[in-house]
Amino acid sequence: MSVTAEQVRHIARLARLEMSEEELERLVPELNNILDWVEQLGEVDTAGVEPLTAVVPNALRLRDDQVTDGECRDEILGNAPVAEHGFFAVPKVIE
Amino acid sequence: MADATAPFCISGATGEWEVVVGLEVHAQITATASKLFSGAATAYGAEPNTQVSLVDAAMPGMLPVPNRECIRQAVRTGLALDAVINRWSRFDRKNYFYADLPQGYQISQLFHPLVGEGEVEILLDENDEATARRIGIERIHVEQDAGKLMHDQHATMSYVDLNRCGVALMEIVSRPDMRSPAEAGAYLRKLRAILRYVGSCDGNMEEGSMRADVNVSVRRPGEPFGTRTETKNVNSVRFVMATIEHEARRQVDLIEEGGTIVQETRLFDPDRGVTRALRSKEDAHDYRYFPDPDLLPLELDEAFVEECRASLPELPDAKRKRYEGVGITPYNAAVLTAEVETARWFDALLEAGAAPAQAANWVAAELFGALNRLGKSMEECPVAPASASELLGLVADKTISTTLSKQVFEIMLETGEGAAEIVEKRGLKQTSDTGAIDAAVDQVLAANTDKVEQYKSGKPQLFGFFVGEVMKAMAGKANPQVVNERLRAKLD
Amino acid sequence: MTDLTTLTIAELRDGFRSGEFTAREIAEQYNSAVAAARSLNAYTVETPDDALAAADAADKARQSAEFGPLAGIPLGIKDLFATRGVDTTSGSRILSGFKPPYESTVTANLRSAGAGMLGKLNMDEFAMGSSNETSAYGPVISPWRRREGSNAALTPGGSSGGSAAAVAANIAAGATGTDTGGSIRQPAAFAGICGIKPTYGRCSRWGIVAFASSLDQAGPMARTVRDCAILLEAMAGFDPKDSTSFDVPVPPWEGELSGDLRGKRVGIPKEYRIDGVPAEINALWDRGIEWLRDAGAQPVEISLAHTRYALPTYYIIAPAEASSNLARYDGVRYGLRVEADGLNGMYSATRAAGFGAEVKRRIMIGTYVLSAGFYEAYFTKAQKVRSLIKRDFAAAFEQCDLILTPTAPSAAFGIGETTDPLAMYLNDVFAVPASLAGLPAMSVPGGLDAQGLPLGLHLIGRELDEQGVLNAGLAIEERAGFTAKPQRWW
Ligand SMILES: [Mg+2]
Ligand SMILES: [Zn+2]
């Protein structure tokens, strides 16, 4: 398999990465190199093998239902590039 | 109102069409105080961004820790819908960029949901078991809600409030088993009732704690499914039904004009009663689901599931059958079990000793009527079940007549006094004293000699008039049976 | 007065306790050393006041004899760890100016053990890199130089390059690192120091900027095996805020340290003899086997059949997780924002300006392998191979108690020398399998190559057997006699 410039453009859009044509052209062969290389996994017989779901034998712990957090709006908004009237502000969205 | 049980068909220019409906209901788990993966509060209506933890705001390095009670409530809900509980499930990330989604992904469950297949039985006509339909549940998964965007506060910016962000939702996905707006409406009402019985979700559609994505397609009867559209976030039963009506009609018209349905996301416009396509997104959705590497698989043991099962209350269907079994009419049984508050109140009434059939009639007619007049809900019912039982007892042992009981009930509502107290204080006890009744009968007949003549010369319908006059003369306190007997004795 | 910056953490601790010197003296000397070593570009932020405050608290506590195990020890903190009120950028422009209102669990643990912070250490952007060249704040220069007439600036390895350089150059007594696919061990090897990546789940990931969540683990980097044990004891521990954290007690690793390996079997994986690896490295590996034999262990040949597939597996899984983990850098809540048309325009412009080339490359790879139509072929396949790699280790540990390999396939290389991404990825060929399996693994200096640059030996243990790894590390340390130090040029 090899990726086309069109596919790379699509992936960049999915990933919200603005990309110049030059950048795109440079990236296509790079990505193809890497993908060619990872495709050697195709050689491995994985019939009947379950994908790994937990790195170590550890069970998911659940926490008790208690309010332990929140009421920290200043901290939440403190690093925001644009915050107004207790909200984060983003360029206007039209639905 | 149209007959809800008649098959729903759309007559197009080229013949009859059938509508196929599936619903994805997002029900907020309102039973918990904190969010699905963070310790922030979930209460409705807080100041913007005050119920936001560092996790909800997706600060770098923050990690989700699941709330046991959310899992428990979803399992209880699944059990109430007769569904398979998957003892091994896991969380996946659904990746997309939006301003209400700080992480850039929603933690949801695609590959291995917590709850598998189940079923809901609906009844299109409460009086007719033959109108029962089974609607399949495909799955219930647990996921995070998103934040809220406000578009009208600023000329060039939208404002983001993350209070809802991370609140636990159950997405209850039905099979495409519904064939009419009425079925969809009945399904939603039933689902809402079950959720409220279970207590996992308050079903408050106005506050957004329950909303539906409505999948609609049309086909010729017997043919394979057509292409469906999904109308998102419809927030009332009425709107869901309107969405289906409108969307089915639109699809039929489009197909008959030679067009094709595109699989798309639409919005319902409640002001105009129509659906419209969402402004097409910049690119097709590709959510890139994959298992959330911050969370291990969720494994539930038998004891956990058993505790969930044991904690379930009697559910609407079982309750309805029980009511019918003690002589309550199917209609009353359906009405009394439709809302959990009503059922709870009614159960308390039975427990206080009221006779089931009589109590059911009284609640359906008198109590509902009174609440309606007062504009109150069942939760705000001003009469306690024990007081109502006392009132019904007075009717049952013939201390007061049914007619008089209405008057007593009014006084109870007004003053909050007990039924027996009212009857005692105001001397409303019913009398069977034949001496007093005979005196009143004689007095009425003497005062209406002309009517007596007419009665005797062949106007038997005047009998009711005499009964009424005697009751009036006795201020409603006479035993109506005795009045009848004495009048017959004198007139016939 | 002695140069306190040359002492190990154990020596500093003992000297502080006996009153030989004060914590303030330690901190002051380190602060000066840090300021004098700016040409290494190891620190992105210096926090001398933090170090002094912790030192003063330690000195005060010493009077009441109620001080933590790390009282008076000044550490460098990799910039991937959130530090309250102190810039935390992960080596990225996109987090420029970000001051977290919270402290990572690991650094909070170190602080409550009494340690002070000298500053935040430079690193590859979002820990993606093996040479520290991807940092938005410029590369870290290794304190080491080649022996023969070359003044070429070398990389300290990566991604914990600032940590490695700082410890090697005596501008931190020890440092935190994080390891996703070798990011503690490879730079430790390049810099001639020790570094251990504990079992996945030993150290809390809470407050560590995520790269690839199923692989990321924090660990210490220090000059000796003992120092690593001391630091790891303070860093590790159950954290209810990380649901992948192990709820098991932290063993007394330092107290149980022993270079006596009698009864231990050391696995030598035959698949780790790979073409193109310099003979010096294989020779050091052979010496390592002899040292462990000398310590009483019995070498056994083992097979880790899927070793050659580990790197390609890693380069599917890690970018996939990263592409999702890095979606939150969108210009809304913190860090850089580049205004552009509409919400998506702002996202795309911000991320284009905020991320460097390697990070973008990995986001692109990760997005691609998760996208519709490719998920099964790439991601699911990789997770299946990962299962096989884990199985290989499980089978190997039936035959042995520990595994010994080289840490990296080369010594440190020059800055700008490796431009091909794939060639760069090969740096972690020996380190990545243990990461995929979540196993504890450590690099210990073994000797110098012909150019006078350090080479490391790599020990892999069973799940939660950090003790076994540390003990074998100690056995090597005791025999390798590695005392080389970079010549001071900075
Ligand atoms: Mg949906
Ligand atoms: Zn959903």
PDB file of C-alpha atoms in Angstrom, chain C residues 172-296:
ATOM      1  CA  ALA C 172      21.464  17.543  38.908  1.00  0.00           C
ATOM      2  CA  ALA C 173      21.997  14.893  41.572  1.00  0.00           C
ATOM      3  CA  GLY C 174      19.361  12.854  39.830  1.00  0.00           C
ATOM      4  CA  ALA C 175      16.510  13.441  37.436  1.00  0.00           C
ATOM      5  CA  THR C 176      13.129  12.185  36.468  1.00  0.00           C
ATOM      6  CA  GLY C 177      12.732  10.669  33.062  1.00  0.00           C
ATOM      7  CA  THR C 178       9.934   9.033  31.170  1.00  0.00           C
ATOM      8  CA  ASP C 179      10.223   6.057  28.922  1.00  0.00           C
ATOM      9  CA  THR C 180       7.753   5.180  26.193  1.00  0.00           C
ATOM     10  CA  GLY C 181      10.035   3.171  23.943  1.00  0.00           C
ATOM     11  CA  GLY C 182      13.474   3.623  25.489  1.00  0.00           C
ATOM     12  CA  SER C 183      13.448   7.291  26.434  1.00  0.00           C
ATOM     13  CA  ILE C 184      15.089   6.689  29.816  1.00  0.00           C
ATOM     14  CA  ARG C 185      17.397   3.849  28.876  1.00  0.00           C
ATOM     15  CA  GLN C 186      18.891   5.022  25.584  1.00  0.00           C
ATOM     16  CA  PRO C 187      19.887   8.493  26.876  1.00  0.00           C
ATOM     17  CA  ALA C 188      21.181   6.908  30.087  1.00  0.00           C
ATOM     18  CA  ALA C 189      23.413   4.677  27.951  1.00  0.00           C
ATOM     19  CA  PHE C 190      24.567   7.629  25.818  1.00  0.00           C
ATOM     20  CA  ALA C 191      25.404   9.689  28.883  1.00  0.00           C
ATOM     21  CA  GLY C 192      27.092   6.989  30.947  1.00  0.00           C
ATOM     22  CA  ILE C 193      24.537   6.987  33.738  1.00  0.00           C
ATOM     23  CA  CYS C 194      21.903   4.609  35.118  1.00  0.00           C
ATOM     24  CA  GLY C 195      18.224   4.766  34.345  1.00  0.00           C
ATOM     25  CA  ILE C 196      15.366   2.436  35.128  1.00  0.00           C
ATOM     26  CA  LYS C 197      11.939   2.199  33.581  1.00  0.00           C
ATOM     27  CA  PRO C 198       9.827   0.350  36.150  1.00  0.00           C
ATOM     28  CA  THR C 199       6.924  -1.958  35.385  1.00  0.00           C
ATOM     29  CA  TYR C 200       4.069  -0.193  33.603  1.00  0.00           C
ATOM     30  CA  GLY C 201       1.763   0.918  36.399  1.00  0.00           C
ATOM     31  CA  ARG C 202       4.445   1.305  39.099  1.00  0.00           C
ATOM     32  CA  CYS C 203       4.646   5.078  38.795  1.00  0.00           C
ATOM     33  CA  SER C 204       1.517   7.110  38.401  1.00  0.00           C
ATOM     34  CA  ARG C 205       1.046   8.730  35.017  1.00  0.00           C
ATOM     35  CA  TRP C 206      -1.176  11.420  36.536  1.00  0.00           C
ATOM     36  CA  GLY C 207       0.187  14.823  35.638  1.00  0.00           C
ATOM     37  CA  ILE C 208       2.681  13.529  33.105  1.00  0.00           C
ATOM     38  CA  VAL C 209       1.923  14.903  29.658  1.00  0.00           C
ATOM     39  CA  ALA C 210       0.804  11.857  27.714  1.00  0.00           C
ATOM     40  CA  PHE C 211       2.602  10.593  24.643  1.00  0.00           C
ATOM     41  CA  ALA C 212       1.439   6.974  24.286  1.00  0.00           C
ATOM     42  CA  SER C 213      -0.620   6.021  27.310  1.00  0.00           C
ATOM     43  CA  SER C 214      -0.214   2.253  27.138  1.00  0.00           C
ATOM     44  CA  LEU C 215       3.576   2.624  27.097  1.00  0.00           C
ATOM     45  CA  ASP C 216       4.466   5.759  29.085  1.00  0.00           C
ATOM     46  CA  GLN C 217       6.253   5.138  32.374  1.00  0.00           C
ATOM     47  CA  ALA C 218       8.210   7.473  34.602  1.00  0.00           C
ATOM     48  CA  GLY C 219      11.497   6.438  36.120  1.00  0.00           C
ATOM     49  CA  PRO C 220      14.650   7.827  37.685  1.00  0.00           C
ATOM     50  CA  MET C 221      17.956   8.652  36.039  1.00  0.00           C
ATOM     51  CA  ALA C 222      20.994   8.880  38.288  1.00  0.00           C
ATOM     52  CA  ARG C 223      24.662   8.155  38.536  1.00  0.00           C
ATOM     53  CA  THR C 224      24.469   4.843  40.355  1.00  0.00           C
ATOM     54  CA  VAL C 225      22.170   1.876  40.658  1.00  0.00           C
ATOM     55  CA  ARG C 226      21.690   2.696  44.327  1.00  0.00           C
ATOM     56  CA  ASP C 227      20.637   6.241  43.518  1.00  0.00           C
ATOM     57  CA  CYS C 228      18.107   4.877  41.063  1.00  0.00           C
ATOM     58  CA  ALA C 229      16.711   2.594  43.766  1.00  0.00           C
ATOM     59  CA  ILE C 230      16.472   5.506  46.204  1.00  0.00           C
ATOM     60  CA  LEU C 231      14.671   7.747  43.707  1.00  0.00           C
ATOM     61  CA  LEU C 232      12.355   5.047  42.407  1.00  0.00           C
ATOM     62  CA  GLU C 233      11.226   4.226  45.936  1.00  0.00           C
ATOM     63  CA  ALA C 234      10.092   7.817  46.304  1.00  0.00           C
ATOM     64  CA  MET C 235       8.541   8.138  42.848  1.00  0.00           C
ATOM     65  CA  ALA C 236       6.596   4.878  42.707  1.00  0.00           C
ATOM     66  CA  GLY C 237       3.380   3.971  44.439  1.00  0.00           C
ATOM     67  CA  PHE C 238      -0.281   3.384  43.961  1.00  0.00           C
ATOM     68  CA  ASP C 239      -2.267   6.395  42.784  1.00  0.00           C
ATOM     69  CA  PRO C 240      -6.058   6.239  42.716  1.00  0.00           C
ATOM     70  CA  LYS C 241      -6.000   9.007  40.110  1.00  0.00           C
ATOM     71  CA  ASP C 242      -4.377   6.683  37.556  1.00  0.00           C
ATOM     72  CA  SER C 243      -6.620   3.707  36.917  1.00  0.00           C
ATOM     73  CA  THR C 244      -3.712   1.768  35.371  1.00  0.00           C
ATOM     74  CA  SER C 245      -1.608   2.210  38.500  1.00  0.00           C
ATOM     75  CA  PHE C 246      -0.682  -0.974  40.404  1.00  0.00           C
ATOM     76  CA  ASP C 247      -2.198  -1.200  43.863  1.00  0.00           C
ATOM     77  CA  VAL C 248       0.787  -2.951  45.410  1.00  0.00           C
ATOM     78  CA  PRO C 249       3.246  -1.788  48.051  1.00  0.00           C
ATOM     79  CA  VAL C 250       6.551  -0.233  47.044  1.00  0.00           C
ATOM     80  CA  PRO C 251       9.300  -2.641  48.127  1.00  0.00           C
ATOM     81  CA  PRO C 252      12.396  -1.391  49.976  1.00  0.00           C
ATOM     82  CA  TRP C 253      14.478  -1.575  46.818  1.00  0.00           C
ATOM     83  CA  GLU C 254      17.505   0.164  48.226  1.00  0.00           C
ATOM     84  CA  GLY C 255      17.518  -1.907  51.392  1.00  0.00           C
ATOM     85  CA  GLU C 256      17.291  -5.123  49.419  1.00  0.00           C
ATOM     86  CA  LEU C 257      20.022  -4.224  46.947  1.00  0.00           C
ATOM     87  CA  SER C 258      22.466  -7.066  46.482  1.00  0.00           C
ATOM     88  CA  GLY C 259      24.912  -7.895  43.714  1.00  0.00           C
ATOM     89  CA  ASP C 260      24.850 -11.556  44.673  1.00  0.00           C
ATOM     90  CA  LEU C 261      23.122 -13.286  41.792  1.00  0.00           C
ATOM     91  CA  ARG C 262      23.620 -16.879  42.836  1.00  0.00           C
ATOM     92  CA  GLY C 263      20.724 -19.026  41.684  1.00  0.00           C
ATOM     93  CA  LYS C 264      19.618 -16.506  39.054  1.00  0.00           C
ATOM     94  CA  ARG C 265      19.421 -17.442  35.404  1.00  0.00           C
ATOM     95  CA  VAL C 266      20.152 -14.687  32.920  1.00  0.00           C
ATOM     96  CA  GLY C 267      18.554 -15.010  29.517  1.00  0.00           C
ATOM     97  CA  ILE C 268      20.562 -14.008  26.473  1.00  0.00           C
ATOM     98  CA  PRO C 269      18.127 -13.524  23.592  1.00  0.00           C
ATOM     99  CA  LYS C 270      19.659 -14.743  20.388  1.00  0.00           C
ATOM    100  CA  GLU C 271      17.503 -12.453  18.274  1.00  0.00           C
ATOM    101  CA  TYR C 272      19.267  -9.426  19.752  1.00  0.00           C
ATOM    102  CA  ARG C 273      22.407 -10.244  17.755  1.00  0.00           C
ATOM    103  CA  ILE C 274      21.527  -8.113  14.803  1.00  0.00           C
ATOM    104  CA  ASP C 275      23.403  -7.138  11.682  1.00  0.00           C
ATOM    105  CA  GLY C 276      25.064  -3.778  11.594  1.00  0.00           C
ATOM    106  CA  VAL C 277      25.540  -3.419  15.332  1.00  0.00           C
ATOM    107  CA  PRO C 278      29.168  -2.417  16.037  1.00  0.00           C
ATOM    108  CA  ALA C 279      31.401  -5.210  17.278  1.00  0.00           C
ATOM    109  CA  GLU C 280      32.236  -3.128  20.355  1.00  0.00           C
ATOM    110  CA  ILE C 281      28.666  -3.342  21.477  1.00  0.00           C
ATOM    111  CA  ASN C 282      28.482  -7.088  21.115  1.00  0.00           C
ATOM    112  CA  ALA C 283      31.827  -7.359  22.875  1.00  0.00           C
ATOM    113  CA  LEU C 284      30.496  -5.337  25.791  1.00  0.00           C
ATOM    114  CA  TRP C 285      27.445  -7.558  25.871  1.00  0.00           C
ATOM    115  CA  ASP C 286      29.739 -10.600  26.158  1.00  0.00           C
ATOM    116  CA  ARG C 287      31.621  -8.910  28.980  1.00  0.00           C
ATOM    117  CA  GLY C 288      28.291  -8.254  30.659  1.00  0.00           C
ATOM    118  CA  ILE C 289      27.447 -11.941  30.486  1.00  0.00           C
ATOM    119  CA  GLU C 290      30.756 -12.750  32.146  1.00  0.00           C
ATOM    120  CA  TRP C 291      30.169 -10.183  34.903  1.00  0.00           C
ATOM    121  CA  LEU C 292      26.812 -11.670  35.703  1.00  0.00           C
ATOM    122  CA  ARG C 293      28.295 -15.167  35.651  1.00  0.00           C
ATOM    123  CA  ASP C 294      30.939 -13.884  38.044  1.00  0.00           C
ATOM    124  CA  ALA C 295      28.160 -12.611  40.300  1.00  0.00           C
ATOM    125  CA  GLY C 296      26.782 -16.119  40.480  1.00  0.00           C
TER     126      GLY C 296
END
